[in-house]
Amino acid sequence: MFLMFIERPLISIILVTHHRKGVLARCLQSLKEAIKMESGFYYEFVIGVNGPDPESKNLLLKFKKEVTHIPFVIREFDSPKTPASARNILLHEAQGEWIYFIDDDAFVDVMFFNHFARRLQQVPRFCVLGGPNLTPPHATGFQNNTGLVLSSRLATFFSKDRYRVSGTFRPCGEDSLILCNLFVKKEILPENPFEEKLICAEENYFLHQMLLKEHSLYYDPDLFVWHERRPNVNHLSFQVFKYGRGRGQSAVKDIKILKPAHLLPSLCALYTVVILVMIFFHKRMDIALFVPFIIYSLLCLTAAYRTQRNNQVPVTLGRTLQLASLFPVVHTSYGGGLLWGAVIDR
């Protein structure tokens, strides 16, 4: 009788952190618990500390002692790099057949890797798999409202499925996947897959290139992570501005990554600036110029109402008004970022 031993595949968990000790600890603990519940893979951690950060380094060293059965690589960078550059460096350290990218402010369910294993058995030939990032259960009222807005078609257009459980397991485009929750088969990766000059959203350009090479991308609504939302309007605006800026930088490299919907926020931002300049210099304005603002306001209010209903959230006047006010924040921030990335960063 001959016994056959099949080597379990290795998953390399890659994340980049810097000065976020609290959320990093939560992320690592969730991953450890999920690994305990799954026995079909080997695992390793490959973590980059993106600049001087003794607290995070000490936390990682302590965690490494707790998981002695799991290989653990810590790479410190003397000065902060772009996330794309940091991930490229970490990929050179990774030995896994599968790479799993997660952000330090995200965390997983205890059955997360079990679900990935089952999906891999069902569809063994996919190359890239990701799922949504959802608002955590402990979120504040503002963070919950931010999550509702990001999951709305009016706010994020083609990318809405990144922020909500939507549909069924299916092939998808680059705009349905996000780097805070992404599995990639290492054999399809070039030496440095991420464009290192991109300030943000480097996965969009990378996934766009994967589609051009006819690699299969899949979206799994059940393979979700919880992801911390920004605590206030200023942080949200800066985050969305960076998303737009990354898309603008990517468009300079390949214009095909842009769709008409990506340009609408920029056109709206330009229109608003023109109107404000005309008001300042001419004092009196034709009311017809404000018709688009009235229509847009009605669209925001309607989207705010429908988002609450679709997510089975009690509809209140206060929440509706706050949601409606967040749509222009997302649009103007993204539009301004896209223009900045395409024009100023080039």
Coordinates of C-alpha atoms in Angstrom, one line a residue:
M1 CA 0.0 0.0 0.0
F2 CA 1.3 3.4 -0.9
L3 CA 0.4 6.5 1.0
M4 CA 0.1 9.7 -1.0
F5 CA 0.7 13.0 0.7
I6 CA -0.5 16.2 -0.9
E7 CA 1.3 19.3 0.2
R8 CA -1.1 22.0 1.6
P9 CA -0.8 25.2 -0.3
L10 CA 0.6 28.3 1.4
I11 CA -1.2 31.6 1.8
S12 CA 1.0 34.7 2.3
I13 CA -0.9 37.4 4.2
I14 CA 0.5 40.8 3.3
L15 CA -0.3 44.1 5.0
V16 CA 1.3 47.5 5.4
T17 CA 1.0 49.4 8.6
H18 CA 2.2 52.7 10.2
H19 CA 1.1 54.3 13.5
R20 CA -2.1 52.4 13.8
K21 CA -1.4 50.0 16.7
G22 CA -4.9 49.6 17.9
V23 CA -6.5 48.6 14.6
L24 CA -3.5 46.5 13.7
A25 CA -3.9 44.4 16.9
R26 CA -7.5 43.8 16.0
C27 CA -6.7 42.8 12.4
L28 CA -3.9 40.4 13.5
Q29 CA -6.1 38.8 16.2
S30 CA -9.0 38.2 13.7
L31 CA -6.6 36.6 11.2
K32 CA -5.2 34.3 13.9
E33 CA -8.7 33.2 14.9
A34 CA -9.7 32.6 11.3
I35 CA -6.5 30.5 10.7
K36 CA -7.3 28.3 13.7
M37 CA -10.6 27.4 12.1
E38 CA -9.1 26.3 8.7
S39 CA -6.8 23.3 8.2
G40 CA -6.4 23.1 4.4
F41 CA -3.6 25.7 4.0
Y42 CA -0.4 26.7 5.5
Y43 CA 0.0 30.4 6.3
E44 CA 2.6 33.0 6.7
F45 CA 2.5 36.7 7.6
V46 CA 4.6 39.2 5.6
I47 CA 4.1 42.7 7.2
G48 CA 5.7 46.0 6.4
V49 CA 6.1 48.8 8.9
N50 CA 6.0 51.8 6.6
G51 CA 8.4 54.2 8.4
P52 CA 9.7 54.6 12.0
D53 CA 7.0 53.2 14.4
P54 CA 8.4 51.5 17.5
E55 CA 4.9 50.8 19.0
S56 CA 3.8 48.8 15.9
K57 CA 7.1 47.0 15.7
N58 CA 6.8 45.9 19.4
L59 CA 3.2 44.8 18.9
L60 CA 4.3 42.7 15.8
L61 CA 7.2 41.1 17.8
K62 CA 4.9 40.2 20.6
F63 CA 2.3 38.7 18.2
K64 CA 5.1 36.8 16.4
K65 CA 5.8 35.0 19.7
E66 CA 2.1 34.1 20.1
V67 CA 2.0 32.4 16.7
T68 CA 5.3 30.4 16.6
H69 CA 3.8 27.8 14.3
I70 CA 3.3 30.5 11.6
P71 CA 6.2 32.0 9.7
F72 CA 6.3 35.7 10.3
V73 CA 8.3 38.2 8.3
I74 CA 8.6 41.9 9.5
R75 CA 10.1 44.4 7.1
E76 CA 10.8 47.9 8.4
F77 CA 11.2 50.8 6.1
D78 CA 13.5 53.7 7.1
S79 CA 11.1 56.2 5.6
P80 CA 7.5 56.0 4.4
K81 CA 6.9 54.6 0.8
T82 CA 3.8 54.6 -1.3
P83 CA 1.6 51.7 -0.4
A84 CA 2.3 50.3 -3.9
S85 CA 6.0 50.4 -3.4
A86 CA 5.8 48.8 0.0
R87 CA 3.7 46.0 -1.2
N88 CA 6.0 45.3 -4.1
I89 CA 8.9 44.9 -1.7
L90 CA 6.8 42.6 0.6
L91 CA 5.9 40.4 -2.3
H92 CA 9.5 39.6 -2.8
E93 CA 9.5 38.1 0.7
A94 CA 6.3 36.1 0.2
Q95 CA 6.6 32.4 -0.5
G96 CA 2.9 31.5 -0.9
E97 CA 1.0 30.1 -3.8
W98 CA -1.7 32.5 -2.9
I99 CA -1.3 36.1 -1.7
Y100 CA -3.9 37.7 0.5
F101 CA -3.9 41.5 0.8
I102 CA -5.6 43.1 3.7
D103 CA -5.4 46.6 5.3
D104 CA -4.4 47.0 8.9
D105 CA -7.8 48.7 9.7
A106 CA -9.8 45.8 8.3
F107 CA -10.6 42.5 10.1
V108 CA -12.1 39.2 9.2
D109 CA -14.8 36.8 10.4
V110 CA -13.6 33.6 12.1
M111 CA -14.8 31.5 9.1
F112 CA -13.2 33.7 6.5
F113 CA -10.5 31.3 5.3
N114 CA -12.9 28.3 5.4
H115 CA -15.0 30.2 3.0
F116 CA -12.1 30.8 0.7
A117 CA -11.1 27.2 0.8
R118 CA -14.6 26.1 -0.2
R119 CA -14.8 28.5 -3.0
L120 CA -11.4 27.4 -4.3
Q121 CA -12.7 23.8 -4.4
Q122 CA -15.8 24.9 -6.4
V123 CA -13.9 27.1 -8.9
P124 CA -10.2 26.0 -8.8
R125 CA -9.2 28.0 -11.9
F126 CA -9.7 31.6 -10.8
C127 CA -6.7 33.9 -10.5
V128 CA -8.1 36.8 -8.4
L129 CA -10.8 36.7 -5.9
G130 CA -12.1 39.4 -3.6
G131 CA -15.2 40.6 -1.8
P132 CA -16.8 43.6 -0.2
N133 CA -15.5 45.6 2.8
L134 CA -18.4 46.4 5.2
T135 CA -18.9 48.9 8.0
P136 CA -18.0 47.3 11.3
P137 CA -20.8 46.5 13.8
H138 CA -19.3 49.0 16.4
A139 CA -19.3 51.9 14.0
T140 CA -20.5 55.4 15.0
G141 CA -23.6 57.0 13.4
F142 CA -21.5 59.0 11.0
Q143 CA -19.4 55.9 10.0
N144 CA -22.6 54.0 9.4
N145 CA -23.9 56.8 7.2
T146 CA -20.6 56.9 5.4
G147 CA -20.9 53.1 4.7
L148 CA -24.5 53.6 3.4
V149 CA -23.4 56.4 1.0
L150 CA -20.4 54.4 -0.3
S151 CA -22.7 51.5 -1.1
S152 CA -25.0 53.7 -3.2
R153 CA -24.8 53.8 -7.0
L154 CA -25.1 57.6 -7.0
A155 CA -21.9 57.9 -4.9
T156 CA -19.6 55.2 -6.1
F157 CA -21.1 54.2 -9.5
F158 CA -19.4 50.9 -10.7
S159 CA -17.5 50.5 -7.4
K160 CA -20.6 50.2 -5.2
D161 CA -20.3 46.5 -4.7
R162 CA -17.0 47.0 -2.9
Y163 CA -19.0 48.4 0.0
R164 CA -22.0 46.1 0.2
V165 CA -23.0 42.4 -0.1
S166 CA -24.4 42.3 -3.6
G167 CA -25.6 39.6 -6.0
T168 CA -23.9 36.2 -6.2
F169 CA -20.4 34.8 -6.8
R170 CA -19.5 35.9 -10.3
P171 CA -16.8 37.2 -12.7
C172 CA -16.2 40.9 -12.4
G173 CA -14.3 43.9 -13.5
E174 CA -11.6 45.8 -11.7
D175 CA -14.0 48.3 -10.1
S176 CA -15.7 45.6 -8.0
L177 CA -12.5 44.5 -6.1
I178 CA -10.4 46.4 -3.6
L179 CA -7.0 45.8 -2.1
C180 CA -8.1 45.7 1.5
N181 CA -9.6 42.3 0.8
L182 CA -8.0 40.5 -2.2
F183 CA -6.6 37.1 -3.0
V184 CA -4.2 36.8 -5.9
K185 CA -2.5 33.7 -7.3
K186 CA 1.2 34.5 -7.1
E187 CA 2.1 32.8 -10.4
I188 CA 0.3 35.5 -12.4
L189 CA 2.1 38.4 -10.7
P190 CA 4.9 40.2 -12.5
E191 CA 8.0 41.1 -10.5
N192 CA 6.6 44.4 -9.4
P193 CA 2.8 44.3 -10.1
F194 CA 1.9 47.7 -8.5
E195 CA 2.8 51.0 -10.1
E196 CA 4.9 52.6 -7.4
K197 CA 4.2 56.2 -8.3
L198 CA 0.4 55.8 -7.7
I199 CA -0.5 57.5 -4.5
C200 CA -3.6 55.3 -4.0
A201 CA -5.9 52.9 -5.8
E202 CA -3.0 51.0 -7.2
E203 CA -5.1 47.8 -7.4
N204 CA -7.3 49.4 -10.1
Y205 CA -4.5 49.8 -12.6
F206 CA -3.1 46.3 -11.6
L207 CA -6.4 44.6 -12.0
H208 CA -7.0 46.4 -15.3
Q209 CA -3.8 45.0 -16.6
M210 CA -4.8 41.5 -15.4
L211 CA -8.0 41.7 -17.4
L212 CA -6.0 42.8 -20.5
K213 CA -4.0 39.6 -20.0
E214 CA -7.3 37.6 -19.8
H215 CA -6.9 36.5 -16.2
S216 CA -10.1 35.7 -14.4
L217 CA -11.3 38.0 -11.7
Y218 CA -14.2 37.0 -9.4
Y219 CA -16.3 38.8 -6.8
D220 CA -17.7 36.8 -3.9
P221 CA -20.3 38.7 -1.8
D222 CA -19.8 36.3 1.1
L223 CA -16.0 36.8 1.3
F224 CA -16.2 40.0 3.2
V225 CA -14.1 41.9 5.7
W226 CA -15.1 44.6 8.1
H227 CA -13.3 47.9 7.4
E228 CA -13.0 50.9 9.6
R229 CA -14.8 54.0 8.1
R230 CA -13.4 57.5 8.4
P231 CA -14.6 59.3 11.6
N232 CA -15.6 62.7 10.2
V233 CA -16.1 64.6 7.0
N234 CA -12.6 65.9 6.7
H235 CA -11.1 62.4 6.8
L236 CA -13.7 61.0 4.4
S237 CA -13.0 63.8 1.9
F238 CA -9.3 63.2 2.0
Q239 CA -9.8 59.5 1.6
V240 CA -12.1 59.9 -1.5
F241 CA -9.7 62.6 -2.9
K242 CA -6.9 60.0 -2.8
Y243 CA -9.1 57.5 -4.6
G244 CA -9.8 60.0 -7.4
R245 CA -6.2 61.0 -7.5
G246 CA -5.1 57.4 -8.0
R247 CA -7.6 56.9 -10.8
G248 CA -6.4 60.1 -12.5
Q249 CA -2.8 59.0 -12.3
S250 CA -3.8 55.6 -13.7
A251 CA -5.6 57.3 -16.6
V252 CA -2.4 59.0 -17.6
K253 CA -0.9 55.6 -18.0
D254 CA -3.9 54.0 -19.8
I255 CA -6.9 56.1 -20.7
K256 CA -9.0 53.0 -21.1
I257 CA -9.2 52.7 -17.3
L258 CA -11.6 55.7 -17.3
K259 CA -15.3 55.4 -17.9
P260 CA -17.7 58.3 -18.4
A261 CA -19.0 57.9 -14.8
H262 CA -15.5 58.5 -13.5
L263 CA -15.5 61.9 -15.2
L264 CA -18.9 63.1 -13.9
P265 CA -17.7 64.2 -10.5
S266 CA -14.9 66.3 -12.1
L267 CA -17.3 68.0 -14.5
C268 CA -19.6 68.8 -11.5
A269 CA -16.7 70.2 -9.6
L270 CA -15.7 72.4 -12.5
Y271 CA -19.3 73.5 -13.0
T272 CA -19.5 74.5 -9.4
V273 CA -16.3 76.5 -9.5
V274 CA -17.5 78.3 -12.7
I275 CA -20.8 79.2 -11.0
L276 CA -19.1 80.5 -7.9
V277 CA -16.7 82.7 -9.9
M278 CA -19.6 84.1 -12.0
I279 CA -21.5 84.9 -8.8
F280 CA -18.5 86.6 -7.3
F281 CA -17.8 88.8 -10.4
H282 CA -21.3 89.5 -11.7
K283 CA -23.3 89.5 -8.5
R284 CA -26.5 88.8 -10.3
M285 CA -27.2 85.4 -11.9
D286 CA -29.8 83.9 -14.1
I287 CA -31.9 81.4 -12.1
A288 CA -31.7 78.9 -14.9
L289 CA -28.0 78.3 -14.1
F290 CA -29.1 76.9 -10.7
V291 CA -31.5 74.3 -12.2
P292 CA -28.8 71.6 -12.3
F293 CA -28.2 72.3 -8.5
I294 CA -31.9 71.8 -7.8
I295 CA -32.0 68.6 -9.8
Y296 CA -28.8 67.3 -8.1
S297 CA -30.2 68.1 -4.6
L298 CA -33.3 66.1 -5.4
L299 CA -31.2 63.2 -6.7
C300 CA -29.2 63.2 -3.4
L301 CA -32.3 63.3 -1.3
T302 CA -33.9 60.4 -3.3
A303 CA -30.7 58.4 -3.1
A304 CA -30.5 59.0 0.7
Y305 CA -34.0 57.8 1.2
R306 CA -33.6 54.7 -1.1
T307 CA -30.3 53.7 0.5
Q308 CA -31.9 53.6 4.0
R309 CA -34.8 51.5 2.6
N310 CA -32.6 49.1 0.6
N311 CA -30.4 48.5 3.7
Q312 CA -33.4 48.1 6.0
V313 CA -32.4 51.1 8.1
P314 CA -35.1 53.1 9.8
V315 CA -35.7 56.2 7.7
T316 CA -35.4 59.4 9.7
L317 CA -35.2 63.1 8.7
G318 CA -31.8 63.6 10.4
R319 CA -30.2 60.6 8.7
T320 CA -31.7 61.5 5.3
L321 CA -30.3 65.0 5.5
Q322 CA -26.8 63.8 6.6
L323 CA -26.7 61.1 3.9
A324 CA -27.8 63.6 1.2
S325 CA -25.1 66.0 2.3
L326 CA -22.4 63.3 2.0
F327 CA -23.1 62.7 -1.7
P328 CA -21.6 66.1 -2.8
V329 CA -18.7 65.5 -0.4
V330 CA -17.9 62.2 -2.2
H331 CA -18.4 63.7 -5.6
T332 CA -16.4 66.9 -5.3
S333 CA -13.6 65.1 -3.4
Y334 CA -13.3 62.3 -6.0
G335 CA -13.6 64.8 -8.9
G336 CA -11.0 67.1 -7.5
G337 CA -8.7 64.2 -6.9
L338 CA -9.1 62.8 -10.4
L339 CA -8.2 66.2 -11.9
W340 CA -5.2 66.5 -9.6
G341 CA -3.9 63.1 -10.4
A342 CA -4.4 63.5 -14.2
V343 CA -3.2 67.1 -14.6
I344 CA -0.9 68.0 -11.7
D345 CA 0.8 64.7 -10.8
R346 CA 1.7 63.9 -14.4

